[in-house]
XYZ file of C-alpha atoms in Angstrom:
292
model
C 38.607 -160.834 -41.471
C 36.045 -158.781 -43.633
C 37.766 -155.328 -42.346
C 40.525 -156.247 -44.213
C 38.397 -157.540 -47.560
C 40.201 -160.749 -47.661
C 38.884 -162.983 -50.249
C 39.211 -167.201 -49.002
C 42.532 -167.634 -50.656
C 44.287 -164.852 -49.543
C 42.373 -165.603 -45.805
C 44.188 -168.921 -45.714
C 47.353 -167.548 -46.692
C 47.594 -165.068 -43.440
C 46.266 -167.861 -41.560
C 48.814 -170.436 -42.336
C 51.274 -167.228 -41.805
C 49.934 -166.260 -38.616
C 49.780 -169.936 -37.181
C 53.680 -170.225 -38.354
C 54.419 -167.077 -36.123
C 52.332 -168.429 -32.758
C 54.642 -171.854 -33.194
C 57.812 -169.626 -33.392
C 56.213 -167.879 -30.174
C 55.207 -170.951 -28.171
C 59.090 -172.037 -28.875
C 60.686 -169.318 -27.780
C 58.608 -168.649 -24.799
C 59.257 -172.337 -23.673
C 62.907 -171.066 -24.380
C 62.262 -168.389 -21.889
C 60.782 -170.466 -18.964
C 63.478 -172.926 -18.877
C 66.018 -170.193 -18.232
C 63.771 -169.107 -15.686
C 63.285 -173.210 -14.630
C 67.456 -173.621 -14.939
C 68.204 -170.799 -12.783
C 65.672 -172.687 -10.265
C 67.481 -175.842 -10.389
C 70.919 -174.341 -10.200
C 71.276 -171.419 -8.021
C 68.411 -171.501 -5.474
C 69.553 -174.489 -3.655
C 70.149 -172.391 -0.326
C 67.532 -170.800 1.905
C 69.284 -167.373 2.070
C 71.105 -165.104 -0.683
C 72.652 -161.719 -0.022
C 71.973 -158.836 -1.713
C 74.856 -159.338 -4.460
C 74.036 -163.170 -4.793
C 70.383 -161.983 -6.007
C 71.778 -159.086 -8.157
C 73.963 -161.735 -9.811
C 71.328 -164.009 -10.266
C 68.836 -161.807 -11.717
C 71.851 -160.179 -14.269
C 73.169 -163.550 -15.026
C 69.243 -164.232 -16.096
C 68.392 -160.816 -17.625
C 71.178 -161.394 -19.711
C 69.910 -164.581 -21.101
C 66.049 -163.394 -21.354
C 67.773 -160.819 -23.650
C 69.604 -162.491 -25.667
C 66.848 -165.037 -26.337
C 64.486 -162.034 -26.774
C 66.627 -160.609 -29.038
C 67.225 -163.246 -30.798
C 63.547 -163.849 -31.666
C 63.108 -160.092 -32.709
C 65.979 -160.427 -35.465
C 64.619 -163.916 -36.878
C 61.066 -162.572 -37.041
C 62.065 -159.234 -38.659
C 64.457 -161.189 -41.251
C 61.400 -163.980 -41.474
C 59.099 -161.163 -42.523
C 61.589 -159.968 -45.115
C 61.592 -163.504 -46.821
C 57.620 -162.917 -46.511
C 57.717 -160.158 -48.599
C 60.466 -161.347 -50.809
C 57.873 -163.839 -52.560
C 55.352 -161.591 -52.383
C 57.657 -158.918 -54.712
C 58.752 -161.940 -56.747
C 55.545 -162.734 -57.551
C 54.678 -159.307 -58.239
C 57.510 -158.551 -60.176
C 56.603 -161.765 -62.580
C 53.628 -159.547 -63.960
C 55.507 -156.272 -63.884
C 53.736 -154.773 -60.761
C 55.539 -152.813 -58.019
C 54.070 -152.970 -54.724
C 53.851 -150.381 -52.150
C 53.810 -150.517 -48.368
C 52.632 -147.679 -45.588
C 55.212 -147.959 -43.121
C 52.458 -145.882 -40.547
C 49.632 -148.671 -40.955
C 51.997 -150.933 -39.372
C 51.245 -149.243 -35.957
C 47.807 -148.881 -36.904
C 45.888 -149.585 -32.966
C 42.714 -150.445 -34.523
C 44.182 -152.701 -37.495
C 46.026 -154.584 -34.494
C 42.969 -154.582 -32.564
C 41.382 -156.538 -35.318
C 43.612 -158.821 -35.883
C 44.175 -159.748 -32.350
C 40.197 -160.543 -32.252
C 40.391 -162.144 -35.948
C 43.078 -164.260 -33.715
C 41.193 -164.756 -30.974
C 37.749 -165.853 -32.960
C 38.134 -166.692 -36.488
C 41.517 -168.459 -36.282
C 40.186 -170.690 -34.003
C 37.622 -171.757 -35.833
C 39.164 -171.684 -39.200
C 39.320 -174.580 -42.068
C 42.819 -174.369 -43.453
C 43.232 -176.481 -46.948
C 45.755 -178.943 -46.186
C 48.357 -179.725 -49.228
C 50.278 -182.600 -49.792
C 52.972 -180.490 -51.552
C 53.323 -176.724 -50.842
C 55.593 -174.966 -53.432
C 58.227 -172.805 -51.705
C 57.031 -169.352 -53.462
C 53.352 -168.342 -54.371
C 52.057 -169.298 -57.019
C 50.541 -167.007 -59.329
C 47.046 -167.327 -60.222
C 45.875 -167.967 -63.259
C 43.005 -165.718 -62.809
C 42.495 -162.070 -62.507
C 45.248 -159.623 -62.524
C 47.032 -157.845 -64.788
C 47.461 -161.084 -67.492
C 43.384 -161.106 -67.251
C 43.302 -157.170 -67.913
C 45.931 -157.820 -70.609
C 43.890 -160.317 -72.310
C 40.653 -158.190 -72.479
C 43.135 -154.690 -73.736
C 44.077 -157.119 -76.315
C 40.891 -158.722 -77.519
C 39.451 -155.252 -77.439
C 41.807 -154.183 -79.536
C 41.726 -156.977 -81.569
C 37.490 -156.491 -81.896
C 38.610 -153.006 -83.297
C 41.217 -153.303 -85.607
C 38.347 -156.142 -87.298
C 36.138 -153.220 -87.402
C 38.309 -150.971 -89.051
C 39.281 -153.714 -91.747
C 35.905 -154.085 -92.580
C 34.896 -150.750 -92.678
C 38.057 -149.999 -95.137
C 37.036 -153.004 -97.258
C 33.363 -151.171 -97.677
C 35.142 -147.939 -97.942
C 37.443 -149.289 -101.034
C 34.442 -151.162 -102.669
C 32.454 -148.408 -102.613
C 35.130 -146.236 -103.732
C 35.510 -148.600 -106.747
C 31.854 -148.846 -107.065
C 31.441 -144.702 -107.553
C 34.658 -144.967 -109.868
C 33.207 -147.458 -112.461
C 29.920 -145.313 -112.399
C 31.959 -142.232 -113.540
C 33.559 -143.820 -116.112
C 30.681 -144.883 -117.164
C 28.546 -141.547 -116.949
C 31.550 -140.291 -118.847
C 31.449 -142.754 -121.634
C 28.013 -142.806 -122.078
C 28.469 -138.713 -122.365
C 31.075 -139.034 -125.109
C 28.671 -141.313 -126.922
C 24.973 -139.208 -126.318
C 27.126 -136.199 -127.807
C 28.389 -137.954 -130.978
C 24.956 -139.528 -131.931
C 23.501 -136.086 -131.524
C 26.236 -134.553 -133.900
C 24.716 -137.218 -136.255
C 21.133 -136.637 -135.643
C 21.845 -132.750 -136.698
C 23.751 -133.971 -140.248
C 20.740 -136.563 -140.861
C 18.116 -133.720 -139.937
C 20.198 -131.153 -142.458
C 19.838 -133.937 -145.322
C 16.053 -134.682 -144.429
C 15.410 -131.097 -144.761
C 17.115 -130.943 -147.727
C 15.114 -134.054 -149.560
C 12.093 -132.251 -148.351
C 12.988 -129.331 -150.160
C 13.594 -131.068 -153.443
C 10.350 -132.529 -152.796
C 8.685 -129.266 -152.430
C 10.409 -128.276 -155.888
C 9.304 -131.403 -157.761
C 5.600 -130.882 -156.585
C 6.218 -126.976 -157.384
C 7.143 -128.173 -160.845
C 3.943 -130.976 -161.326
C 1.737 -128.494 -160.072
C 2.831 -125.422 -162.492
C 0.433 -125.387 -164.967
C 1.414 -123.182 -167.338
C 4.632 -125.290 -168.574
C 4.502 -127.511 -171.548
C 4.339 -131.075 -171.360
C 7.433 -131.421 -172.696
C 8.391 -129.416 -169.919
C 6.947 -131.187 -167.386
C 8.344 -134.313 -168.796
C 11.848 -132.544 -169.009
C 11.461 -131.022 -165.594
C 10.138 -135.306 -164.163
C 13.352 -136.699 -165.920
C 15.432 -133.593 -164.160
C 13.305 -134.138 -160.911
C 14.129 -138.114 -161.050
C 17.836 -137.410 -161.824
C 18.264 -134.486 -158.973
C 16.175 -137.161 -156.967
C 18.820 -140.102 -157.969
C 21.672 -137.536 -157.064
C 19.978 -136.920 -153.868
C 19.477 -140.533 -153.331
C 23.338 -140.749 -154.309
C 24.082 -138.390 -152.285
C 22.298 -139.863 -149.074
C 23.621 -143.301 -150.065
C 27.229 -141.144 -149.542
C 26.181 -139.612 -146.124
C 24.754 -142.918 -144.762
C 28.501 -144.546 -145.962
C 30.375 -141.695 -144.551
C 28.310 -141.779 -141.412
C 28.877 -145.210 -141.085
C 32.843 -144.467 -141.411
C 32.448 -141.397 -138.514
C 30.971 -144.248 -136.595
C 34.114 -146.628 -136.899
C 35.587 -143.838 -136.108
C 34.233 -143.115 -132.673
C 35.919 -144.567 -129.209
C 32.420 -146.383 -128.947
C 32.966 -147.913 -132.066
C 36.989 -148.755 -131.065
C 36.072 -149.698 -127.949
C 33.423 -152.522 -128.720
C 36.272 -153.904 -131.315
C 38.862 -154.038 -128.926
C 36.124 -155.997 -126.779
C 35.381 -158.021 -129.954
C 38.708 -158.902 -130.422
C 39.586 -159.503 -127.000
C 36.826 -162.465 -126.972
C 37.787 -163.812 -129.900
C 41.713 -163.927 -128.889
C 40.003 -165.454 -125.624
C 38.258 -168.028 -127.685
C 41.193 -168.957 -129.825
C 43.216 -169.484 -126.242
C 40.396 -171.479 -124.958
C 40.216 -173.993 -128.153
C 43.950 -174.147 -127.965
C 43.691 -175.350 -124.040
C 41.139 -178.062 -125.100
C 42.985 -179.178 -127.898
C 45.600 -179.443 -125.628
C 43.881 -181.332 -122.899
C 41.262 -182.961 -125.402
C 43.596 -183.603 -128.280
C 41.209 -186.363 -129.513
C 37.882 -184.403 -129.911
């Protein structure tokens, strides 16, 4: 049967078919010789028959070959019908629709090989013997479209996993590059601000240097009095007190543009956001730890 790529299931299946079929034949042909047998018996009792005693016979037995013929033709065409009844049903279970070629049916060489596969291999054919045959096929759990089914759907299962991980690394990453502009842009805000403050301390450096280039001016001018010189140390020490005075005011108001700025703000919130933390925490252990 390896024309007709048969695997040993399916093998056994036409086999138990095709043995069904020869028992309906070897019935109805024994049907056929005892009309043949009967009319024997019955009607040739007598050495000579005229001509319309033999046409009788032979319609009388025609007639009965016919029907019995005939009868076998229907049942085997309506038995093939049930055949392919449970084949469709079983079919239908996984949603398949089965097609037939009428044409193949008088295929000479498929018959030819089936007549030898019934000549050869059904002869010497093991056939599986069950103590309980169900009435329909049964459908096997292997193969077919539930098998195909089951590998669509863990392949699609494989890549929907894929594409949640890869949109998990997509959003952390996203996150990821978000706190680093925020950052970049903070630590911006803040580079700008301290160099706004470098550039007022540089002005008041250059102007203590200047007073300093006075007072050694003055020292070094040797043509004043010593009064003046004295008058001109007591005026250098009390510009130099104003100038401390007024870098004493520059350092305080630089301190206040500092409270000022969002970095300033920002590390308070943060500072009092820990400390309300704290002050929950103790109230929690007190809570659970009244005693200590």
């Amino acid at each position: 049967m390896a024309e007709f790529e048969f695997n040993e299931h399916h093998q056994n299946e036409v086999i138990n078919y095709m043995r069904f079929a020869r028992s309906k034949m070897v019935l109805r042909l024994k049907t056929i010789d005892s009309c043949f047998e009967e009319l024997k018996d019955s009607r040739l009792v007598e050495e000579t028959f005229t001509v319309d005693e033999v046409k009788e016979m032979l319609d009388g037995l025609q007639a009965v070959v016919r029907g019995e013929v005939e009868m076998e033709l229907i049942n085997t065409a309506h038995t093939n019908v049930l055949l392919l009844r449970q084949l469709f049903s079983q079919a239908e279970k996984f949603y398949l629709r089965l097609q037939s070629d009428i044409s193949e049916l008088e295929n000479r060489e498929l018959l030819e090989q089936v007549a030898e596969f019934e000549k050869t291999d059904f002869k010497t054919a093991k056939i599986n013997q069950e103590t309980s045959k169900p009435k329909l096929l049964a459908p096997l759990n292997e193969g077919g479209v539930a098998e195909l089914l089951n590998k669509e759907i863990a392949r699609l299962q494989e890549e929907n996993d894929k594409l949640k991980s890869r949109l998990r690394t997509l959003e952390s990453q996203a996150m990821s590059a978000l706190d680093e502009r925020t950052k970049a842009e903070r630590a911006l805000k803040d580079l700008q601000k301290v160099h706004g403050e470098q550039q007022e301390l540089s002005s008041l450096e250059d102007t203590v240097a200047a007073l300093r280039e006075d007072y050694e001016r003055s020292l070094s001018a040797k043509s004043a009095s010593q009064k003046d010189l004295q008058e001109n140390l007591i005026s250098a020490k009390h510009e130099l007190l104003r100038v401390q005075e007024q870098l004493s005011l520059a350092e305080k108001e630089l301190d206040k543009k500092f409270q000022q700025t969002a970095a300033y703000r920002n590390m308070k919130e943060i500072l009092t956001k820990k400390n309300e933390q704290i002050k929950e925490i103790r109230k929690r252990l007190q809570r659970y730890e009244p005693n200590e």
